[in-house]
Amino acid sequence: MRDICRDTLMNEYIHLPFFFQRTPYGVLLTNDIGEHHVLEDDDFEKFVKTKKGIHADILCELEGKFFCVKKMTQEMIEIYATRYRTKKYFIFESTSLHMIVVTNRCNQSCVYCHASSDDAYMTSGDMSVDTADLTVKNILMSPSRHIKIEFQGGEPTLNFEIIRHVVSQRGVLEGHGKAVSFVVCSNLLNVSDEEMKFLIDNKVSISTSLDGPAYLHDQCRVINSGGGTHDKVVNTLSRFRENGHDDVAALLTVHKGNISCLHDVVDEYLRLGFESVFIRGLNPFGRCEKNADILAYEQEEFISAYKNIMEYIIEFNKKGVRVSEEYFSMMARRILTPFGCGFVDMQSPAGGAICGLMYDADGNVFVSDEARMMYRSHADTAFLLGNVHVDTRSEWFRSENVERMLRDSVLECIPGCGWCVFAPYCGVDPVRIYRDTRMDGISRDICGGKKALFEYIFSKIYSEDAFVRRLVRSWAWQR
Ligand code: SF4
């Protein structure tokens, strides 16, 4: 029965809503619950036009993925709704990521610093104990049971006392039924032995920046008085590892000076024992915006460099060297598993406030890191929610800024995205869109190259090379 083409079968089915796009490997179909399928051109024509001759196996698969049904029963509606709710679980989880800027001072002056950090020798710019306590009090009000507290800056280790103070509240947070984890985003320039011991003893993860070997890293990541920082980063990294702490991740910022040398960056990451690299584009705020003439590249250039480096990474895996790229893995997880990827910038509606909140050193609260950057660079309050000294979490979430941000960031209602085949896996960063469309008065493409990256990722998911298909699946399921 399953092996025959049933001429009349398709007429028994009704279509459910789906998106589609023609690709070199067939017609890609996706739907709101995140299912995807590729049909050969001929089968697609039969499917949409209900012509005869479509294979029973294909119809079964399409039905299983909710592209069509024989009859829409109440039970099926409930299954569909559950699948949709699971995909949008982050809306019910709010807020799990809490970014605390413990200081705006920094001991580096990175050419592309989007946080507009102040000099390390300034006497102001640190978070006080009082502000830290009020911040923790508001974190406790988050419904989410999983809390990640990320210390940012400036360079957060310059105000280590506040890191110590907040981490010491772990028991209070756990006492309220929260599972807590901590991350310090540090340039690793000045971590003393005593501070390192504290971070290790308290299982604090480390996130740092590494732009490749010294000749690339030291182009942009320099200390205030001049001079590169590569050797210091590598040295601190080794000290962490010698002390048994492997929980150190690094990310890379791509700019005009290193975009054509990403192979050297991957080689350096492998030399230093990393198994993944995060290829991250420029964030056009603060110093990055001011230095655009020496940093910026065309979007096409980034996409081409990204694809090249992914091919390089795939080749390593074929030779038995395990290495992945974080953005690719997050998107693969979103496409191939029922789980979200927790990527705040890729949610619909936007993940700002719902997934992550940013607390500045003076107690100001923003929907995201980019929102804080825009406030610091342009004094723009469009994404400022309030201040821990003045109002509370429930007031922030009732504010007009949150309502507007959520309303304007539902992808399904955005022209161009509403019918995009990748919309079920995509999301927008409303601060970036606001910045691009209002700050300089130019209306731009809000997609920002995401479509080209999705096309590339799907070409690997449906690659003719079985090794590549398996590799992409392994990246999707790795945690
Ligand atoms: S941002 Fe781009 S890839 Fe994402 S849904 Fe919109 S058009 Fe598609």
Coordinates of C-alpha atoms and ligand atoms in Angstrom, one line a residue:
M1 CA 0.0 0.0 0.0
R2 CA 2.8 2.4 0.9
D3 CA 4.7 1.6 -2.2
I4 CA 2.3 2.7 -4.8
C5 CA 1.4 6.1 -6.2
R6 CA -2.2 6.8 -5.3
D7 CA -3.7 9.0 -8.0
T8 CA -6.7 10.0 -6.0
L9 CA -5.0 10.4 -2.6
M10 CA -4.0 14.0 -2.8
N11 CA -7.5 15.1 -3.4
E12 CA -8.4 13.8 0.1
Y13 CA -6.0 16.2 1.7
I14 CA -6.3 19.8 2.6
H15 CA -3.2 22.1 2.7
L16 CA -2.1 23.7 6.0
P17 CA -0.3 27.1 5.8
F18 CA 3.3 26.8 4.7
F19 CA 6.1 28.9 3.2
F20 CA 8.2 27.8 0.3
Q21 CA 11.3 28.7 -1.7
R22 CA 12.9 27.2 -4.8
T23 CA 16.5 26.1 -4.1
P24 CA 19.2 24.3 -6.1
Y25 CA 18.3 21.1 -4.2
G26 CA 14.5 21.3 -4.6
V27 CA 11.6 23.3 -3.2
L28 CA 12.0 24.0 0.5
L29 CA 8.8 24.0 2.5
T30 CA 8.6 25.3 6.1
N31 CA 5.8 26.0 8.5
D32 CA 5.0 27.9 11.7
I33 CA 5.8 25.0 14.0
G34 CA 9.3 24.8 12.5
E35 CA 9.0 21.7 10.3
H36 CA 10.8 21.6 6.9
H37 CA 10.8 19.4 3.9
V38 CA 12.3 19.5 0.4
L39 CA 10.2 18.4 -2.6
E40 CA 11.4 17.8 -6.1
D41 CA 9.9 20.5 -8.5
D42 CA 7.6 18.0 -10.0
D43 CA 6.2 16.7 -6.7
F44 CA 5.8 20.3 -5.5
E45 CA 3.7 21.1 -8.5
K46 CA 1.5 18.1 -7.8
F47 CA 1.3 19.0 -4.1
V48 CA 0.2 22.5 -4.5
K49 CA -2.0 21.9 -7.5
T50 CA -3.5 18.7 -6.1
K51 CA -2.6 16.9 -9.3
K52 CA -2.5 13.2 -9.5
G53 CA 0.5 10.9 -9.1
I54 CA 2.2 12.1 -5.8
H55 CA 3.8 9.2 -3.9
A56 CA 2.0 7.9 -0.8
D57 CA 5.2 8.0 1.2
I58 CA 5.7 11.7 0.4
L59 CA 2.2 12.5 1.4
C60 CA 2.6 10.6 4.7
E61 CA 5.7 12.6 5.5
L62 CA 4.0 15.9 4.6
E63 CA 1.1 15.0 6.8
G64 CA 3.3 14.0 9.7
K65 CA 5.0 17.4 9.4
F66 CA 1.6 19.3 9.3
F67 CA 2.0 20.5 5.7
C68 CA -1.4 18.9 4.9
V69 CA -4.0 16.9 6.7
K70 CA -6.9 14.7 5.8
K71 CA -9.1 16.3 8.3
M72 CA -8.4 19.0 10.8
T73 CA -9.7 17.5 14.0
Q74 CA -9.7 19.2 17.5
E75 CA -7.0 16.7 18.5
M76 CA -4.8 17.8 15.7
I77 CA -5.4 21.5 16.4
E78 CA -4.2 20.8 20.0
I79 CA -1.1 19.0 18.8
Y80 CA -0.3 21.9 16.4
A81 CA -0.9 24.4 19.2
T82 CA 1.4 22.5 21.6
R83 CA 4.1 22.4 19.0
Y84 CA 3.8 26.1 18.4
R85 CA 3.8 26.9 22.2
T86 CA 7.0 24.7 22.6
K87 CA 8.7 26.7 19.8
K88 CA 7.7 30.0 21.5
Y89 CA 8.5 28.7 25.0
F90 CA 10.8 31.7 25.7
I91 CA 7.7 33.9 26.1
F92 CA 6.6 31.9 29.1
E93 CA 10.1 31.7 30.6
S94 CA 10.8 35.4 31.1
T95 CA 13.5 36.5 32.0
S96 CA 16.4 34.1 32.3
L97 CA 19.4 36.2 31.2
H98 CA 20.4 39.1 33.4
M99 CA 23.4 41.2 32.2
I100 CA 24.9 43.3 34.9
V101 CA 27.3 46.1 34.0
V102 CA 29.4 46.2 37.2
T103 CA 31.6 49.0 35.8
N104 CA 31.8 51.2 32.7
R105 CA 35.5 51.5 33.1
C106 CA 37.9 49.5 31.0
N107 CA 41.7 48.9 30.8
Q108 CA 41.5 48.4 27.1
S109 CA 40.6 50.8 24.3
C110 CA 39.4 48.4 21.6
V111 CA 39.0 50.2 18.3
Y112 CA 35.6 48.6 17.8
C113 CA 34.3 48.9 21.4
H114 CA 30.6 49.2 21.0
A115 CA 30.1 49.8 24.8
S116 CA 31.8 53.2 24.7
S117 CA 33.8 52.2 27.8
D118 CA 35.5 54.8 30.0
D119 CA 39.1 54.9 30.9
A120 CA 40.1 52.5 33.7
Y121 CA 41.5 55.4 35.8
M122 CA 38.2 57.3 36.0
T123 CA 36.9 57.5 39.5
S124 CA 33.2 57.0 38.6
G125 CA 31.3 54.4 36.5
D126 CA 31.2 51.5 39.0
M127 CA 28.1 49.9 40.3
S128 CA 27.5 50.3 44.0
V129 CA 26.5 47.6 46.5
D130 CA 23.2 49.3 46.9
T131 CA 22.5 49.2 43.2
A132 CA 23.7 45.6 43.0
D133 CA 21.3 44.6 45.8
L134 CA 18.3 46.2 44.1
T135 CA 19.3 44.5 40.9
V136 CA 19.4 41.1 42.5
K137 CA 16.0 41.9 44.2
N138 CA 14.5 42.5 40.7
I139 CA 16.2 39.3 39.3
L140 CA 14.4 37.4 42.0
M141 CA 11.0 38.6 40.6
S142 CA 11.7 37.0 37.2
P143 CA 9.3 34.0 36.7
S144 CA 12.1 32.0 35.1
R145 CA 13.5 29.2 37.2
H146 CA 16.8 29.3 35.2
I147 CA 18.8 32.4 35.9
K148 CA 22.0 33.3 34.1
I149 CA 23.8 36.3 35.5
E150 CA 26.4 37.7 33.1
F151 CA 28.8 40.3 34.4
Q152 CA 29.7 42.9 31.8
G153 CA 31.5 46.2 31.4
G154 CA 33.7 48.0 30.6
E155 CA 35.9 45.4 32.1
P156 CA 34.0 43.8 35.0
T157 CA 37.0 42.6 36.9
L158 CA 37.9 46.2 37.6
N159 CA 35.0 46.2 40.1
F160 CA 35.5 42.7 41.3
E161 CA 33.9 43.4 44.7
I162 CA 30.5 43.6 43.1
I163 CA 31.1 40.4 41.2
R164 CA 31.9 38.8 44.6
H165 CA 28.9 40.4 46.2
V166 CA 26.4 39.2 43.6
V167 CA 27.9 35.7 43.4
S168 CA 27.5 35.5 47.2
Q169 CA 23.7 35.9 46.7
R170 CA 23.6 32.4 45.0
G171 CA 22.0 30.9 48.1
V172 CA 19.3 33.6 48.2
L173 CA 18.5 33.0 44.5
E174 CA 18.5 29.2 44.9
G175 CA 16.3 29.6 48.0
H176 CA 13.7 31.0 45.7
G177 CA 13.8 27.9 43.6
K178 CA 16.1 29.3 40.9
A179 CA 18.9 27.4 39.2
V180 CA 21.7 30.0 38.9
S181 CA 24.7 30.2 36.7
F182 CA 27.3 33.0 36.4
V183 CA 29.4 34.2 33.6
V184 CA 32.1 36.9 33.6
C185 CA 32.7 38.6 30.2
S186 CA 36.3 39.6 30.6
N187 CA 39.2 40.7 28.4
L188 CA 41.4 38.5 30.8
L189 CA 44.0 41.3 31.1
N190 CA 44.2 41.6 34.8
V191 CA 42.8 38.6 36.7
S192 CA 44.8 38.1 39.9
D193 CA 45.4 34.7 41.4
E194 CA 43.0 35.4 44.2
E195 CA 40.2 36.5 41.8
M196 CA 40.9 33.5 39.6
K197 CA 40.5 31.2 42.6
F198 CA 37.2 32.9 43.5
L199 CA 35.8 32.4 40.0
I200 CA 36.9 28.8 39.9
D201 CA 35.7 27.9 43.3
N202 CA 32.3 29.4 42.5
K203 CA 32.0 27.7 39.1
V204 CA 31.8 31.0 37.3
S205 CA 32.1 30.6 33.5
I206 CA 34.4 32.9 31.5
S207 CA 33.7 34.5 28.2
T208 CA 36.5 36.4 26.5
S209 CA 37.4 37.9 23.2
L210 CA 40.1 36.5 20.9
D211 CA 40.6 37.9 17.4
G212 CA 43.1 35.2 16.4
P213 CA 46.9 35.2 16.5
A214 CA 48.8 38.2 17.8
Y215 CA 49.1 39.9 14.4
L216 CA 45.3 40.0 14.1
H217 CA 44.2 40.2 17.7
D218 CA 46.5 43.2 18.4
Q219 CA 45.1 45.2 15.5
C220 CA 42.0 46.3 17.5
R221 CA 42.4 44.9 21.1
V222 CA 44.9 47.2 22.7
I223 CA 45.5 48.6 26.2
N224 CA 44.7 52.2 27.0
S225 CA 48.4 53.2 26.9
G226 CA 48.9 51.4 23.6
G227 CA 50.2 47.9 22.9
G228 CA 48.6 44.6 22.1
T229 CA 46.9 42.2 24.5
H230 CA 47.1 38.8 22.8
D231 CA 49.9 37.4 24.9
K232 CA 48.2 38.4 28.2
V233 CA 44.9 36.7 27.1
V234 CA 46.7 33.5 26.1
N235 CA 48.6 33.6 29.4
T236 CA 45.5 34.0 31.6
L237 CA 43.7 31.3 29.6
S238 CA 46.6 28.9 30.3
R239 CA 46.4 29.8 34.0
F240 CA 42.7 29.0 34.1
R241 CA 43.3 25.7 32.5
E242 CA 46.3 24.8 34.7
N243 CA 43.9 25.3 37.6
G244 CA 41.5 22.9 36.1
H245 CA 39.0 25.4 34.8
D246 CA 38.0 24.6 31.2
D247 CA 34.9 26.6 31.2
V248 CA 36.3 29.5 29.1
A249 CA 34.7 30.5 25.8
A250 CA 36.0 33.0 23.3
L251 CA 34.4 35.0 20.6
L252 CA 35.8 36.9 17.6
T253 CA 34.8 40.2 16.1
V254 CA 35.1 40.3 12.4
H255 CA 36.3 43.6 10.9
K256 CA 37.9 44.9 7.8
G257 CA 41.4 44.0 9.1
N258 CA 40.7 40.3 9.7
I259 CA 37.8 39.4 7.4
S260 CA 40.2 37.9 4.8
C261 CA 42.3 36.0 7.4
L262 CA 39.6 34.0 9.2
H263 CA 41.6 30.8 8.4
D264 CA 44.4 32.0 10.7
V265 CA 41.8 32.7 13.4
V266 CA 40.4 29.2 13.3
D267 CA 44.0 27.8 13.3
E268 CA 44.7 29.9 16.4
Y269 CA 41.6 28.7 18.2
L270 CA 42.5 25.1 17.5
R271 CA 46.1 25.7 18.6
L272 CA 44.7 27.0 21.9
G273 CA 42.5 24.0 22.4
F274 CA 39.1 25.6 21.6
E275 CA 36.6 23.3 19.9
S276 CA 34.4 26.1 18.6
V277 CA 34.6 29.6 17.3
F278 CA 31.9 32.3 17.2
I279 CA 32.1 34.3 14.0
R280 CA 30.5 37.6 15.1
G281 CA 30.0 40.7 12.9
L282 CA 30.5 44.3 14.0
N283 CA 28.0 45.9 16.3
P284 CA 27.7 49.5 14.9
F285 CA 27.6 51.4 18.2
G286 CA 30.0 53.5 20.2
R287 CA 33.6 53.5 18.9
C288 CA 32.7 51.0 16.3
E289 CA 30.4 53.5 14.7
K290 CA 33.0 56.3 14.9
N291 CA 35.7 54.1 13.4
A292 CA 33.5 52.7 10.6
D293 CA 35.9 53.9 7.9
I294 CA 38.6 51.6 9.1
L295 CA 36.4 48.7 10.4
A296 CA 33.3 48.3 8.2
Y297 CA 32.9 45.9 5.3
E298 CA 30.1 45.2 2.9
Q299 CA 27.5 42.6 3.9
E300 CA 28.3 40.4 0.9
E301 CA 31.9 40.4 2.0
F302 CA 30.9 39.0 5.4
I303 CA 28.6 36.3 3.9
S304 CA 31.3 35.2 1.5
A305 CA 33.9 35.1 4.3
Y306 CA 31.5 33.2 6.6
K307 CA 30.8 30.5 3.9
N308 CA 34.6 30.2 3.2
I309 CA 35.4 29.7 6.8
M310 CA 32.6 27.2 7.3
E311 CA 34.0 25.1 4.4
Y312 CA 37.4 25.2 6.1
I313 CA 35.8 24.1 9.4
I314 CA 33.9 21.2 7.7
E315 CA 37.2 20.1 6.1
F316 CA 38.8 19.9 9.6
N317 CA 36.0 17.7 10.7
K318 CA 36.4 15.4 7.7
K319 CA 40.0 15.0 8.8
G320 CA 38.9 14.0 12.3
V321 CA 39.4 17.4 14.0
R322 CA 36.4 18.4 16.0
V323 CA 35.5 22.1 15.6
S324 CA 32.3 24.0 15.1
E325 CA 31.0 27.5 14.7
E326 CA 28.6 28.8 17.3
Y327 CA 26.1 30.8 15.1
F328 CA 25.8 27.8 12.7
S329 CA 25.3 25.4 15.6
M330 CA 22.6 27.6 17.2
M331 CA 20.7 27.9 14.0
A332 CA 21.0 24.2 13.3
R333 CA 19.7 23.5 16.8
R334 CA 16.7 25.7 16.1
I335 CA 16.0 24.1 12.7
L336 CA 16.7 20.5 13.6
T337 CA 15.6 20.1 17.2
P338 CA 12.4 21.0 19.1
F339 CA 14.5 23.3 21.3
G340 CA 15.1 27.0 21.0
C341 CA 18.7 28.2 20.9
G342 CA 18.3 30.9 23.6
F343 CA 19.8 33.5 21.2
V344 CA 18.2 36.8 22.4
D345 CA 18.8 38.5 19.0
M346 CA 16.9 35.8 17.1
Q347 CA 13.5 35.6 18.6
S348 CA 10.0 36.6 17.3
P349 CA 8.8 38.7 19.1
A350 CA 12.1 40.1 20.1
G351 CA 14.0 38.5 23.0
G352 CA 14.8 41.9 24.6
A353 CA 13.3 42.1 28.1
I354 CA 11.6 38.7 27.8
C355 CA 14.8 36.7 27.4
G356 CA 17.3 39.2 28.6
L357 CA 17.6 42.4 30.7
M358 CA 20.6 44.7 30.9
Y359 CA 21.3 46.5 34.2
D360 CA 23.7 49.4 33.8
A361 CA 26.1 50.4 36.6
D362 CA 23.9 53.4 37.7
G363 CA 20.8 51.1 37.9
N364 CA 19.3 52.0 34.5
V365 CA 17.6 49.0 33.0
F366 CA 17.5 48.3 29.2
V367 CA 15.9 45.7 27.0
S368 CA 19.3 44.6 25.7
D369 CA 23.0 45.4 25.6
E370 CA 22.5 47.2 22.2
A371 CA 19.8 49.4 23.9
R372 CA 22.4 50.4 26.5
M373 CA 24.9 51.1 23.8
M374 CA 22.5 53.3 21.9
Y375 CA 21.7 55.2 25.1
R376 CA 25.4 55.8 25.8
S377 CA 26.3 56.8 22.2
H378 CA 23.1 58.8 21.3
A379 CA 21.3 59.4 24.6
D380 CA 18.4 57.7 23.0
T381 CA 15.9 56.4 25.6
A382 CA 13.7 54.4 23.2
F383 CA 14.7 51.1 24.9
L384 CA 15.3 52.3 28.4
L385 CA 12.8 50.6 30.8
G386 CA 13.5 52.4 34.1
N387 CA 16.0 52.3 37.0
V388 CA 16.2 49.8 39.9
H389 CA 16.3 52.7 42.4
V390 CA 13.0 54.1 41.0
D391 CA 10.7 51.4 39.7
T392 CA 10.3 47.6 39.6
R393 CA 10.3 44.8 37.1
S394 CA 6.5 44.8 36.7
E395 CA 6.5 48.5 35.9
W396 CA 9.3 48.0 33.3
F397 CA 7.2 45.3 31.6
R398 CA 4.1 47.5 31.5
S399 CA 6.1 50.3 29.9
E400 CA 5.3 51.7 26.5
N401 CA 8.9 50.9 25.4
V402 CA 8.4 47.2 25.9
E403 CA 5.0 47.1 24.4
R404 CA 6.2 49.0 21.3
M405 CA 9.3 46.8 21.0
L406 CA 7.2 43.5 21.2
R407 CA 4.5 44.8 18.8
D408 CA 7.0 45.9 16.2
S409 CA 9.2 42.8 16.4
V410 CA 6.7 40.1 15.4
L411 CA 8.4 38.8 12.3
E412 CA 5.2 37.3 10.9
C413 CA 3.9 40.9 10.6
I414 CA 6.9 42.5 9.0
P415 CA 6.8 43.0 5.2
G416 CA 9.4 40.8 3.6
C417 CA 9.6 38.5 6.6
G418 CA 5.9 37.6 6.8
W419 CA 6.3 35.4 3.8
C420 CA 9.9 34.4 4.1
V421 CA 10.6 30.6 4.1
F422 CA 13.1 31.1 7.0
A423 CA 10.7 33.1 9.2
P424 CA 10.0 30.1 11.5
Y425 CA 13.6 30.1 12.6
C426 CA 14.4 33.8 12.4
G427 CA 14.1 36.8 14.7
V428 CA 14.9 40.4 14.7
D429 CA 16.9 42.8 16.8
P430 CA 14.6 45.8 17.1
V431 CA 17.3 48.1 18.5
R432 CA 19.5 47.5 15.5
I433 CA 16.6 48.1 13.1
Y434 CA 15.6 51.2 15.0
R435 CA 19.2 52.4 14.9
D436 CA 19.6 51.6 11.1
T437 CA 16.3 53.1 10.1
R438 CA 16.1 56.2 12.3
M439 CA 19.5 57.3 13.5
D440 CA 20.7 58.3 10.0
G441 CA 17.3 58.5 8.4
I442 CA 18.0 55.8 5.9
S443 CA 15.6 53.0 5.6
R444 CA 17.5 49.7 5.0
D445 CA 16.9 46.1 4.5
I446 CA 16.2 44.7 8.0
C447 CA 17.2 41.2 7.0
G448 CA 20.9 42.1 7.3
G449 CA 22.1 39.1 5.3
K450 CA 20.3 36.5 7.5
K451 CA 18.5 35.1 4.5
A452 CA 21.8 34.3 2.8
L453 CA 23.1 32.6 5.9
F454 CA 19.9 30.5 6.3
E455 CA 20.2 29.5 2.6
Y456 CA 23.7 28.3 3.3
I457 CA 22.8 26.4 6.5
F458 CA 19.9 24.7 4.7
S459 CA 22.1 23.8 1.8
K460 CA 24.2 21.9 4.3
I461 CA 21.2 20.3 6.0
Y462 CA 20.2 19.0 2.6
S463 CA 23.7 18.4 1.4
E464 CA 24.4 15.5 -1.0
D465 CA 27.3 14.6 1.3
A466 CA 26.1 12.3 4.0
F467 CA 29.1 13.3 6.2
V468 CA 28.1 16.9 6.1
R469 CA 24.4 16.1 6.9
R470 CA 25.5 14.0 9.9
L471 CA 28.0 16.7 11.1
V472 CA 25.3 19.4 11.0
R473 CA 23.0 17.2 13.0
S474 CA 25.7 16.6 15.6
W475 CA 26.2 20.4 15.9
A476 CA 22.5 20.9 16.4
W477 CA 22.3 18.4 19.2
Q478 CA 25.5 19.4 21.0
R479 CA 24.8 21.5 24.1
Ligands
SF4_1 S1 15.0 38.7 8.6 FE1 15.5 37.9 6.6 S2 15.7 35.7 6.9 FE2 14.7 36.5 8.7 S3 12.5 36.3 8.2 FE3 13.1 38.3 7.6 S4 13.6 38.2 5.4 FE4 13.6 36.1 6.3

